Each structure stands twice: as C-alpha cells, then as structure tokens.
CSV table of C-alpha atoms and ligand atoms in Angstrom, one decimal:
chain,number,residue,atom,x,y,z
D,1,MET,CA,18.3,14.5,25.1
D,2,GLU,CA,21.4,14.0,23.4
D,3,SER,CA,20.7,10.8,20.7
D,4,LYS,CA,22.4,9.0,18.5
D,5,THR,CA,20.9,11.0,15.5
D,6,GLY,CA,23.4,13.5,16.5
D,7,LEU,CA,20.4,15.7,17.0
D,8,ASP,CA,19.8,17.8,20.5
D,9,LEU,CA,16.4,16.1,20.1
D,10,LYS,CA,14.1,17.7,23.0
D,11,PHE,CA,11.2,15.6,22.3
D,12,ARG,CA,7.7,18.0,21.7
D,13,ASN,CA,3.9,16.1,21.5
D,14,THR,CA,3.0,18.0,18.3
D,15,ALA,CA,2.4,16.9,14.9
D,16,ASP,CA,4.4,20.3,13.7
D,17,TYR,CA,7.6,18.6,16.2
D,18,ALA,CA,7.2,15.1,14.2
D,19,ALA,CA,7.1,16.9,10.6
D,20,TYR,CA,10.3,18.6,11.2
D,21,LEU,CA,11.9,15.8,12.3
D,22,ASP,CA,10.9,14.1,9.6
D,23,GLU,CA,12.2,17.0,7.2
D,24,GLU,CA,15.6,16.8,8.8
D,25,ASP,CA,15.8,12.9,8.3
D,26,PRO,CA,18.7,12.1,5.9
D,27,LEU,CA,17.1,9.1,5.1
D,28,LYS,CA,13.2,10.2,4.7
D,29,GLY,CA,13.7,9.4,1.0
D,30,PHE,CA,13.5,5.8,1.7
D,31,ARG,CA,10.0,5.5,2.7
D,32,ASP,CA,9.0,5.5,-0.5
D,33,LYS,CA,11.1,2.8,-1.8
D,34,PHE,CA,8.2,1.0,0.1
D,35,TYR,CA,4.3,-0.1,-0.4
D,36,ILE,CA,2.6,0.7,2.4
D,37,PRO,CA,-0.7,-1.1,3.3
D,38,ILE,CA,-3.5,0.6,3.4
D,39,VAL,CA,-6.4,0.5,5.5
D,40,LYS,CA,-9.5,2.1,4.9
D,41,GLY,CA,-8.5,4.4,1.9
D,42,LYS,CA,-5.6,5.8,4.0
D,43,GLU,CA,-1.9,4.5,4.7
D,44,ALA,CA,-2.3,2.5,7.5
D,45,VAL,CA,0.4,3.0,10.5
D,46,TYR,CA,2.9,-0.1,9.8
D,47,LEU,CA,4.6,-0.7,13.7
D,48,THR,CA,5.3,-4.6,12.5
D,49,GLY,CA,8.2,-4.7,11.1
D,50,ASN,CA,9.5,-6.5,13.7
D,51,SER,CA,7.5,-9.2,12.4
D,52,LEU,CA,7.2,-9.1,8.6
D,53,GLY,CA,8.9,-6.1,7.1
D,54,LEU,CA,7.2,-4.1,4.6
D,55,GLN,CA,7.8,-4.9,0.9
D,56,PRO,CA,10.3,-2.5,-1.4
D,57,LYS,CA,9.2,-1.6,-4.5
D,58,ALA,CA,11.8,-2.9,-6.4
D,59,THR,CA,11.1,-6.2,-4.9
D,60,GLN,CA,8.6,-7.6,-7.9
D,61,ASP,CA,11.4,-6.5,-10.6
D,62,TYR,CA,13.8,-8.7,-8.8
D,63,ILE,CA,11.9,-11.4,-9.5
D,64,LEU,CA,10.5,-10.8,-12.5
D,65,ASN,CA,14.0,-11.0,-13.8
D,66,GLU,CA,14.7,-14.0,-12.6
D,67,LEU,CA,11.3,-15.3,-13.5
D,68,GLU,CA,12.1,-14.1,-17.2
D,69,ASP,CA,15.6,-15.5,-16.7
D,70,TRP,CA,14.1,-19.0,-15.7
D,71,ALA,CA,11.6,-18.4,-19.5
D,72,ASN,CA,14.8,-17.5,-21.4
D,73,TYR,CA,17.2,-20.4,-20.3
D,74,GLY,CA,15.6,-23.0,-18.8
D,75,VAL,CA,18.3,-24.7,-17.2
D,76,GLU,CA,20.7,-22.8,-18.9
D,77,GLY,CA,20.1,-19.7,-16.8
D,78,HIS,CA,21.8,-21.5,-14.3
D,79,GLU,CA,25.5,-20.2,-15.7
D,80,HIS,CA,23.8,-17.8,-18.3
D,81,ALA,CA,20.9,-15.5,-16.1
D,82,ARG,CA,22.1,-12.2,-15.3
D,83,ASN,CA,22.3,-13.6,-12.0
D,84,PRO,CA,23.3,-16.8,-12.4
D,85,TRP,CA,22.1,-19.1,-10.1
D,86,LEU,CA,24.6,-21.6,-9.8
D,87,THR,CA,26.0,-18.6,-7.4
D,88,TYR,CA,23.6,-16.5,-6.8
D,89,HIS,CA,23.4,-16.8,-3.0
D,90,GLU,CA,27.3,-15.4,-3.1
D,91,MET,CA,26.6,-11.7,-3.6
D,92,PHE,CA,25.1,-12.4,0.0
D,93,PRO,CA,28.0,-11.9,2.1
D,94,ASP,CA,29.3,-8.6,1.2
D,95,VAL,CA,26.5,-6.8,2.2
D,96,LEU,CA,25.2,-8.4,5.3
D,97,THR,CA,29.3,-7.6,6.5
D,98,ASP,CA,28.2,-4.2,7.6
D,99,ILE,CA,24.6,-5.8,9.2
D,100,VAL,CA,25.9,-8.9,10.9
D,101,GLY,CA,29.4,-7.6,12.4
D,102,ALA,CA,31.3,-10.4,10.0
D,103,LEU,CA,33.6,-11.5,7.4
D,104,PRO,CA,32.2,-12.4,3.4
D,105,GLU,CA,33.6,-16.0,4.5
D,106,GLU,CA,31.5,-16.2,7.7
D,107,ILE,CA,28.3,-15.6,6.2
D,108,VAL,CA,26.4,-17.9,4.1
D,109,VAL,CA,22.3,-17.8,3.4
D,110,MET,CA,20.3,-20.6,3.1
D,111,ASN,CA,17.2,-22.1,4.4
D,112,GLN,CA,15.0,-21.3,7.1
D,113,LEU,CA,15.7,-19.8,10.8
D,114,THR,CA,14.7,-22.7,12.2
D,115,VAL,CA,16.5,-25.3,10.1
D,116,ASN,CA,19.7,-23.5,10.5
D,117,LEU,CA,19.3,-23.4,14.6
D,118,HIS,CA,19.1,-26.9,13.8
D,119,LEU,CA,22.1,-27.4,11.7
D,120,LEU,CA,24.2,-25.4,13.7
D,121,MET,CA,23.8,-26.6,16.8
D,122,ILE,CA,24.4,-30.1,15.1
D,123,SER,CA,28.3,-28.6,14.4
D,124,PHE,CA,28.3,-26.4,18.0
D,125,TYR,CA,26.3,-28.5,20.9
D,126,ARG,CA,28.3,-31.6,21.0
D,127,PRO,CA,27.5,-32.9,24.6
D,128,THR,CA,29.5,-34.9,26.9
D,129,LYS,CA,29.1,-36.8,29.6
D,130,GLU,CA,31.0,-33.9,31.8
D,131,ARG,CA,29.8,-30.9,29.1
D,132,PHE,CA,26.2,-31.2,28.3
D,133,LYS,CA,24.1,-28.8,29.3
D,134,ILE,CA,22.8,-25.5,27.1
D,135,ILE,CA,21.9,-22.1,29.1
D,136,CYS,CA,19.4,-19.8,27.7
D,137,GLU,CA,16.9,-17.5,28.1
D,138,ALA,CA,13.4,-18.5,29.9
D,139,LYS,CA,10.8,-18.2,27.0
D,140,ALA,CA,12.8,-17.8,24.0
D,141,PHE,CA,10.3,-18.4,20.9
D,142,PRO,CA,8.9,-21.5,20.7
D,143,SER,CA,10.5,-22.3,18.0
D,144,ASP,CA,14.2,-22.5,19.5
D,145,GLN,CA,12.6,-23.9,22.9
D,146,TYR,CA,11.4,-26.7,20.5
D,147,ALA,CA,14.9,-26.7,18.9
D,148,ILE,CA,16.3,-26.9,21.9
D,149,HIS,CA,14.3,-29.4,23.4
D,150,SER,CA,15.0,-31.5,20.4
D,151,GLN,CA,18.5,-31.8,20.0
D,152,VAL,CA,18.8,-32.5,23.4
D,153,THR,CA,16.5,-35.6,23.3
D,154,LEU,CA,18.3,-36.3,20.0
D,155,HIS,CA,21.6,-37.2,21.9
D,156,GLY,CA,19.4,-38.5,24.9
D,157,TYR,CA,19.4,-36.5,27.5
D,158,ASP,CA,16.6,-35.4,29.9
D,159,PRO,CA,16.0,-31.4,28.9
D,160,GLU,CA,15.0,-30.9,32.6
D,161,LYS,CA,18.3,-31.2,33.6
D,162,THR,CA,20.0,-30.1,30.9
D,163,ILE,CA,18.3,-26.8,29.8
D,164,ILE,CA,19.6,-24.7,32.2
D,165,GLU,CA,16.6,-21.6,31.6
D,166,ILE,CA,17.5,-17.8,32.6
D,167,ALA,CA,14.4,-15.4,33.6
D,168,PRO,CA,14.1,-12.2,34.6
D,169,ARG,CA,14.0,-11.1,38.4
D,170,GLU,CA,10.9,-11.6,40.3
D,171,GLY,CA,8.8,-8.7,39.6
D,172,GLU,CA,11.5,-7.6,36.7
D,173,HIS,CA,10.7,-7.9,32.7
D,174,ASN,CA,14.2,-8.0,31.9
D,175,ILE,CA,17.4,-10.8,32.0
D,176,ARG,CA,20.5,-9.3,34.3
D,177,THR,CA,24.1,-9.5,32.5
D,178,GLU,CA,25.0,-10.1,35.4
D,179,ASP,CA,22.2,-13.3,36.0
D,180,ILE,CA,23.8,-14.3,32.8
D,181,LEU,CA,27.0,-14.5,33.9
D,182,GLU,CA,26.0,-16.0,37.6
D,183,THR,CA,25.0,-19.0,36.1
D,184,ILE,CA,27.4,-19.4,33.1
D,185,ARG,CA,29.8,-19.5,36.5
D,186,GLU,CA,26.9,-22.1,37.9
D,187,HIS,CA,26.7,-24.3,35.6
D,188,GLY,CA,29.9,-23.5,33.4
D,189,ALA,CA,31.9,-26.8,33.9
D,190,GLU,CA,28.8,-29.0,32.9
D,191,THR,CA,28.1,-26.3,30.0
D,192,ALA,CA,28.3,-27.3,26.2
D,193,LEU,CA,26.6,-24.4,24.6
D,194,VAL,CA,25.5,-21.1,25.6
D,195,LEU,CA,22.4,-19.7,23.5
D,196,PHE,CA,20.4,-16.7,23.3
D,197,GLY,CA,18.7,-14.2,21.1
D,198,GLY,CA,20.0,-11.2,20.2
D,199,VAL,CA,16.8,-9.3,21.0
D,200,ASN,CA,14.1,-11.0,23.0
D,201,TYR,CA,11.5,-11.3,21.5
D,202,TYR,CA,8.8,-10.0,23.8
D,203,SER,CA,10.6,-7.6,25.6
D,204,GLY,CA,12.5,-6.6,22.9
D,205,GLN,CA,15.8,-6.3,25.5
D,206,VAL,CA,18.9,-6.7,23.6
D,207,PHE,CA,21.3,-8.9,25.5
D,208,ASP,CA,25.0,-8.1,25.1
D,209,MET,CA,26.3,-10.3,22.6
D,210,LYS,CA,30.0,-9.7,23.9
D,211,THR,CA,30.2,-10.1,27.5
D,212,ILE,CA,27.9,-13.4,26.8
D,213,THR,CA,30.1,-14.6,24.2
D,214,GLU,CA,33.2,-13.8,27.0
D,215,ALA,CA,31.6,-15.6,29.4
D,216,ALA,CA,30.8,-18.6,27.6
D,217,GLN,CA,33.7,-19.7,26.2
D,218,GLN,CA,35.9,-18.9,29.4
D,219,ALA,CA,33.9,-21.5,30.6
D,220,GLY,CA,35.2,-23.6,27.8
D,221,ALA,CA,31.2,-23.2,25.9
D,222,TYR,CA,30.3,-22.4,22.7
D,223,CYS,CA,28.5,-19.3,22.6
D,224,GLY,CA,25.5,-19.2,19.5
D,225,PHE,CA,22.7,-16.7,18.6
D,226,ASP,CA,19.5,-16.4,17.0
D,227,LEU,CA,19.4,-12.8,16.0
D,228,ALA,CA,15.5,-13.4,14.1
D,229,HIS,CA,15.1,-9.3,16.0
D,230,ALA,CA,18.3,-8.1,15.3
D,231,ALA,CA,19.9,-8.3,12.9
D,232,GLY,CA,19.4,-5.3,10.7
D,233,ASN,CA,17.8,-3.7,13.5
D,234,VAL,CA,21.3,-3.2,16.2
D,235,SER,CA,24.3,-3.0,15.8
D,236,ILE,CA,25.9,-6.8,16.0
D,237,LYS,CA,29.6,-7.4,15.4
D,238,LEU,CA,29.9,-10.8,15.5
D,239,HIS,CA,33.3,-11.3,13.9
D,240,ASP,CA,35.2,-9.2,17.0
D,241,TRP,CA,32.9,-10.7,19.3
D,242,ASN,CA,34.2,-13.6,18.8
D,243,VAL,CA,30.7,-15.2,18.9
D,244,ASP,CA,30.6,-19.3,17.5
D,245,PHE,CA,27.9,-19.0,15.5
D,246,ALA,CA,24.4,-17.1,14.8
D,247,CYS,CA,21.6,-17.4,12.4
D,248,TRP,CA,19.0,-15.1,11.1
D,249,CYS,CA,15.4,-14.4,9.3
D,250,SER,CA,15.4,-12.3,6.6
D,251,TYR,CA,11.5,-11.2,6.5
D,252,LYS,CA,11.5,-8.8,9.6
D,253,TYR,CA,13.6,-6.2,9.8
D,254,LEU,CA,15.5,-7.2,6.6
D,255,ASN,CA,12.2,-6.6,4.0
D,256,SER,CA,12.2,-10.4,2.0
D,257,GLY,CA,9.0,-11.4,2.1
D,258,PRO,CA,7.3,-13.8,3.9
D,259,GLY,CA,9.3,-17.3,5.2
D,260,GLY,CA,12.2,-15.7,3.3
D,261,VAL,CA,15.2,-17.1,3.3
D,262,SER,CA,17.9,-17.2,6.7
D,263,GLY,CA,21.6,-16.4,7.4
D,264,ALA,CA,24.1,-18.4,9.2
D,265,PHE,CA,27.1,-17.3,10.7
D,266,ILE,CA,30.0,-19.5,11.5
D,267,HIS,CA,33.2,-17.4,13.2
D,268,GLN,CA,36.5,-17.9,11.0
D,269,ARG,CA,38.6,-20.0,13.2
D,270,HIS,CA,35.7,-22.6,12.4
D,271,ILE,CA,35.1,-22.4,8.7
D,272,ALA,CA,37.7,-24.7,7.8
D,273,ASP,CA,37.4,-27.2,10.2
D,274,LYS,CA,36.7,-30.1,8.5
D,275,SER,CA,36.9,-32.4,11.7
D,276,ILE,CA,33.6,-30.3,12.9
D,277,PRO,CA,30.7,-32.6,12.6
D,278,ARG,CA,27.5,-31.5,10.4
D,279,LEU,CA,24.8,-32.7,8.6
D,280,ALA,CA,26.2,-32.9,4.8
D,281,GLY,CA,24.8,-31.7,1.3
D,282,TRP,CA,25.9,-31.5,-2.0
D,283,TRP,CA,25.8,-27.1,-1.8
D,284,GLY,CA,28.1,-27.5,1.0
D,285,HIS,CA,30.9,-29.2,-0.8
D,286,ASP,CA,34.2,-28.5,-2.9
D,287,LYS,CA,32.8,-26.4,-5.7
D,288,ALA,CA,35.5,-27.6,-8.2
D,289,SER,CA,34.2,-31.1,-7.7
D,290,ARG,CA,30.7,-30.8,-6.8
D,291,PHE,CA,29.6,-32.1,-10.3
D,292,LYS,CA,31.8,-34.9,-10.1
D,293,MET,CA,29.1,-36.1,-8.7
D,294,GLY,CA,31.5,-38.5,-6.2
D,295,ASN,CA,30.4,-40.1,-2.7
D,296,VAL,CA,32.7,-38.4,-0.1
D,297,PHE,CA,31.5,-35.0,1.4
D,298,ASP,CA,34.4,-32.4,1.0
D,299,PRO,CA,32.7,-29.2,2.6
D,300,ILE,CA,33.7,-25.4,1.3
D,301,PRO,CA,35.9,-24.2,4.4
D,302,THR,CA,34.2,-21.0,4.2
D,303,ALA,CA,30.2,-20.9,5.9
D,304,GLU,CA,29.4,-22.0,2.7
D,305,GLY,CA,30.3,-25.7,3.8
D,306,TRP,CA,27.4,-25.7,6.1
D,307,GLN,CA,24.9,-25.4,3.0
D,308,LEU,CA,22.6,-28.5,2.0
D,309,SER,CA,20.8,-27.7,-1.3
D,310,ASN,CA,21.1,-25.2,-4.1
D,311,ALA,CA,20.0,-21.8,-4.2
D,312,PRO,CA,16.1,-20.8,-3.6
D,313,VAL,CA,16.9,-18.4,-6.5
D,314,LEU,CA,13.1,-16.6,-6.2
D,315,SER,CA,13.6,-16.1,-2.5
D,316,MET,CA,16.6,-15.2,-2.7
D,317,ALA,CA,15.4,-12.4,-5.4
D,318,ALA,CA,13.4,-10.9,-2.8
D,319,HIS,CA,16.3,-11.2,-0.2
D,320,LYS,CA,18.5,-9.0,-2.8
D,321,ALA,CA,16.2,-6.3,-3.4
D,322,SER,CA,15.9,-5.6,0.0
D,323,LEU,CA,19.7,-5.8,1.1
D,324,ASP,CA,20.8,-3.5,-1.7
D,325,ILE,CA,18.5,-0.9,0.2
D,326,PHE,CA,20.3,-1.4,3.2
D,327,LYS,CA,24.0,-0.9,1.2
D,328,GLU,CA,22.0,2.0,0.0
D,329,ALA,CA,20.9,3.3,3.2
D,330,GLY,CA,24.4,2.1,5.7
D,331,MET,CA,23.6,0.1,8.5
D,332,GLU,CA,25.1,3.0,11.3
D,333,ASN,CA,22.5,5.6,9.6
D,334,LEU,CA,19.6,3.0,9.9
D,335,ILE,CA,20.6,2.5,13.6
D,336,LYS,CA,20.8,6.1,14.5
D,337,LYS,CA,17.2,6.7,13.4
D,338,GLY,CA,16.0,3.5,14.3
D,339,ALA,CA,17.3,5.0,18.0
D,340,ALA,CA,15.4,8.3,17.7
D,341,LEU,CA,12.4,6.7,16.3
D,342,ASN,CA,12.3,4.6,19.7
D,343,GLY,CA,13.1,7.5,21.6
D,344,TYR,CA,10.3,9.0,20.3
D,345,MET,CA,7.5,6.7,20.8
D,346,MET,CA,9.1,6.2,24.2
D,347,TYR,CA,8.6,9.5,25.0
D,348,LEU,CA,4.9,9.5,23.7
D,349,LEU,CA,3.5,6.6,25.7
D,350,ASP,CA,5.5,8.6,28.6
D,351,GLU,CA,3.3,11.3,28.1
D,352,ILE,CA,0.4,9.6,27.5
D,353,ASN,CA,0.9,7.8,31.2
D,354,LYS,CA,1.3,10.9,32.8
D,355,GLN,CA,-2.0,12.4,31.4
D,356,GLN,CA,-4.3,9.0,33.2
D,357,PRO,CA,-5.1,8.4,37.0
D,358,ASP,CA,-3.7,5.4,36.6
D,359,LYS,CA,-1.1,3.9,34.9
D,360,ILE,CA,-2.3,1.8,32.0
D,361,ILE,CA,1.4,1.1,29.9
D,362,GLU,CA,4.0,-0.5,31.0
D,363,ILE,CA,7.4,-0.5,28.5
D,364,ILE,CA,8.8,-3.3,29.6
D,365,THR,CA,11.8,-2.3,27.0
D,366,PRO,CA,15.0,-1.2,28.1
D,367,ARG,CA,14.8,2.2,28.6
D,368,ASN,CA,19.2,2.4,28.0
D,369,GLU,CA,20.3,2.9,24.4
D,370,SER,CA,22.2,0.2,24.3
D,371,GLU,CA,19.5,-2.7,25.6
D,372,LYS,CA,16.9,-1.3,23.0
D,373,GLY,CA,16.2,-1.5,19.4
D,374,CYS,CA,13.4,0.1,17.4
D,375,GLN,CA,10.8,-2.5,19.0
D,376,VAL,CA,8.8,-0.9,22.4
D,377,SER,CA,6.8,-3.8,24.0
D,378,MET,CA,4.2,-2.0,26.4
D,379,LEU,CA,2.5,-4.3,29.0
D,380,MET,CA,-0.9,-3.7,29.3
D,381,LEU,CA,-2.5,-2.8,32.8
D,382,LYS,CA,-5.8,-3.2,31.8
D,383,ASP,CA,-8.1,-3.0,28.5
D,384,GLY,CA,-5.2,-4.6,27.4
D,385,LYS,CA,-6.7,-6.6,24.2
D,386,LYS,CA,-9.7,-4.1,23.8
D,387,ILE,CA,-7.2,-1.6,23.5
D,388,PHE,CA,-5.0,-3.3,20.4
D,389,ASP,CA,-8.8,-4.1,18.9
D,390,ALA,CA,-9.5,-0.7,18.5
D,391,LEU,CA,-5.9,0.0,17.5
D,392,ILE,CA,-6.4,-1.9,14.2
D,393,ARG,CA,-9.6,-0.8,13.9
D,394,ALA,CA,-8.0,2.5,13.9
D,395,GLY,CA,-5.7,1.5,11.0
D,396,VAL,CA,-2.6,1.2,13.2
D,397,ILE,CA,-1.0,-2.7,12.5
D,398,ALA,CA,0.8,-4.0,15.3
D,399,ASP,CA,1.0,-7.0,17.1
D,400,TRP,CA,-0.6,-8.6,20.5
D,401,ARG,CA,1.9,-11.4,22.5
D,402,GLU,CA,-0.3,-13.3,24.7
D,403,PRO,CA,-1.1,-12.6,27.3
D,404,ASN,CA,-0.6,-9.3,27.1
D,405,VAL,CA,2.0,-7.1,25.5
D,406,ILE,CA,1.1,-5.1,22.7
D,407,ARG,CA,5.0,-5.0,20.5
D,408,VAL,CA,5.3,-1.9,18.3
D,409,ALA,CA,8.5,-1.3,16.1
D,410,PRO,CA,9.0,1.6,14.3
D,411,VAL,CA,11.7,1.0,11.5
D,412,PRO,CA,14.1,3.3,10.2
D,413,LEU,CA,13.9,2.9,6.8
D,414,TYR,CA,10.1,3.4,6.5
D,415,ASN,CA,8.8,4.1,9.1
D,416,SER,CA,8.5,8.0,10.1
D,417,PHE,CA,8.2,10.3,13.1
D,418,SER,CA,4.8,11.3,12.3
D,419,ASP,CA,3.8,7.6,12.0
D,420,VAL,CA,5.0,7.6,15.6
D,421,TYR,CA,3.0,11.1,16.5
D,422,ARG,CA,0.0,9.3,15.3
D,423,PHE,CA,0.5,6.1,17.0
D,424,GLY,CA,0.3,8.5,20.1
D,425,GLU,CA,-2.7,10.1,18.6
D,426,ILE,CA,-4.6,7.2,18.3
D,427,ILE,CA,-3.6,5.3,21.1
D,428,SER,CA,-4.2,8.2,23.3
D,429,ALA,CA,-8.0,8.7,22.2
D,430,VAL,CA,-8.7,4.7,22.4
D,431,ILE,CA,-7.4,4.7,26.2
D,432,GLY,CA,-9.9,8.2,26.6
A,1,PLP,C1,13.7,-15.3,17.6
A,1,PLP,C2,12.8,-16.3,16.3
A,1,PLP,N1,13.4,-17.2,16.3
A,1,PLP,C3,13.0,-18.5,15.5
A,1,PLP,C4,11.8,-18.1,14.8
A,1,PLP,C5,11.0,-19.1,13.4
A,1,PLP,O1,11.4,-18.8,12.4
A,1,PLP,P1,11.2,-19.9,10.8
A,1,PLP,O2,10.1,-19.9,10.9
A,1,PLP,O3,12.3,-18.8,9.8
A,1,PLP,O4,12.0,-20.9,11.5
A,1,PLP,C6,10.9,-16.4,14.7
A,1,PLP,C7,10.0,-16.6,13.5
A,1,PLP,O5,9.7,-15.3,14.4
A,1,PLP,C8,11.8,-16.0,15.7
A,1,PLP,O6,11.1,-14.7,15.8
C-alpha cells in the first residue's frame, strides 16, 4: 500500500512490525512531550485525542509564567509580562496559518467554539424573504444544531421550512458529495448559508470543503465550516478554498486543555468590510483608539475586529504551549503520520473481522484517504457497549457515541503504531 507517509506500507499484524514503524517514525520523539494517562500502573492506550487532546508537559510552565508575571506585575503585566497580555492573542495567527491554511489577518483566537459559531452566523447568516435557508449536515454535533436552530428563530423564521439537512442515503453511513451538490442546486436560490462540519464528529468523514464552498457561492450563498474535528487533523486550505468563515476548538487535536480557547477565520475579502453586521465588543475596536473610551465602534480591519473581550491569557498560555509543538512538528508531517496510523488501525480491524464467523465491527469512516483523518468510527454490530466497557477496563481510553459507535483516533503527535497494535490486541481479546 502506498501511503501518505511515503513508506511502502504492507501492514503486518505483529508487535515487532508496529515497533519497526515506530522506530522509522520521524515524529517519534514528540510522544515524550506529552503526559500519557496511566491506567492500572501502565500507560493507557489513549485514543481520544479527537475529544480531548493530551497535556503537553510544557503547558504547566507556560501557565506558570503568566501566573508569575501576574504576581510580579499585577495590571502592569498587560504591557510588561514576558508575553504582554494586551497583545497575547496576536501570537497565534502565525502558527495557525499552517493548521487551517489561512493568512494571519484572517485568523483570530477568541471565546469558545459555539460562541464563535454564533458570532459568525450573526455576520454571515442574514436571511431575507427570498434567501433564508441554511443547508447543513443531518446529525451535526448537537451544539451546532442548537446554534442553527436558535439563529433561525432569532430571525423570525420557521426551522422546519428553513433548515435543510443532508443525510447519508438509506443503508449508507457517509454523505455523498454529489448529494450535497444536488441539494445546493435544488435550494440554492433560497439559500443564505451552507454550514458544514469539516469532519463529521460521528463518522469521521472529511467533507470536500473546497467543492462545497464553490457550489454554495455559485448559488449565491455564504459558506462556513465548523472545524472542531478537522483543525490539527486534516489538510485545510481555508483561504485558497475561498471559505467565507470557519471556527474550531483547541481542546481536541490542538491539545490546549478542557474548554480551551477557540479560533475563528474570516476570509480576507470580508475582514475590512465594516458594513457586515456583527456583535461588537471593545477588543474588536480599533487598537489606536480603544482606550479613548469612545462610544462609536470602529472595527479592526482584520479577523480581530470580531473580538468582543480581552484575551483569556491563562487559557491561551495552554494553547501556546501546544501550538509551539505543532510548529516544531510541522502540519504536513503530522498529516502524513496521521494517515499511516489511521491506515494501520483500519487494517488491524479488518484482520479482526476476518477472524470472526460473523462480522462484528463495521467501519463507518470512509476508506478513501481524502475523506478521512485520524479518526476511525466503528459501528458495533453486536454487544457494542459490553465491548466498549471491557476496552476501558483493559486500559484503552476511547469513546462511545450513542447508539452504537466506538470512536478511536490515533493522533500523530503522541500515539505510536504500537498503541494501535495494542488496541488491536485488546479488542481482539475482548471480542474473543
Ligand atoms: C463539532 C462540534 N461543534 C461544537 C462543539 C461544542 O464546542 P464548545 O463546547 O467549545 O462550544 C463540539 C464539542 O465537542 C463539537 O465537536
């Protein structure tokens, strides 16, 4: 198999082979930069970086530095901290450009994901009598569904007639791009916004963001993405794909801690457009006159113009600790290794299925490399919850999504091929 790693990977189901892949892995040193949870005295097989990324060992120091500067300087830390708090958030766009494929001025780190989704919808969901629909994926993450629903009702529209959801076809688990395009064609003239996840949280399907954006914009709609499961996981080129807006969280693949600060993208062609409606706050106001304490909002002509509040520095310190590791590792290298880990996981699960008289695991994540990242979603055809509970008891940290899916995500910064092999061994023993 020719993999994105550039290695000719003819996978084998042996511990030696997994150890060989680890030895060959140019990113192998990065695992040591993270705390791996311990279960029953042993390193866990941690496969939930798609839910909460692990803690970099450096994070404590990054946060302690800010606590020290706060202790030493008090309010003066806004200007005199080692990383002055007044401009703390300005350190992020440079690193995030590679992660989301954007220009620095198109990126801002602020708030949390659902908040950013709302702020961006205030700007880019502006329904009119003729154009009011939102096209989205069926069974999007609940917070996105609630956000969409509430925005629609906020504008006085009926969600039943306004939200157009696209589901996989009967008997399928993934949404076909052709069905997305067909829906956009059908509802295009009445559509104000196409809003999708970059990666579906349940199936792990990566959507064709470029094609969806093109189709949405051709129909005269704006196009935005929730990149919660995509940022730090798959290749993203928001600027080149001409995406109107996007947002993501930092606590999954970006390892910035529970409830970590979120990121937002607004395309270059919109950032200086002061006529775009937005909810305003002082941190989005022109920096030169921010402290003049005036009463007329003058937005910064970059994505920063969407900020409301001053930077949550302690949470951002954790973000910085992780992004500095991303910078060192390089997003392209991480994507290559992620693809290889995912390929190995799928191979081992296929081997396990072959050993069973009746298939027990159905992989619902697409096989096609362009449609998957690290995550593998396993639809359990029998005894799903029992198998999941046994995995947890055996030292695997994975997650369960109702009604019957186990999600595992071997992530390239800290998971090894041996982790994936151990998972294969454990699930094989559990299934019997
Ligand atoms: C796809 C998606 N959207 C939104 C959210 C909600 O994020 P937050 O709690 O940061 O608003 C999540 C959380 O996991 C998510 O996976």
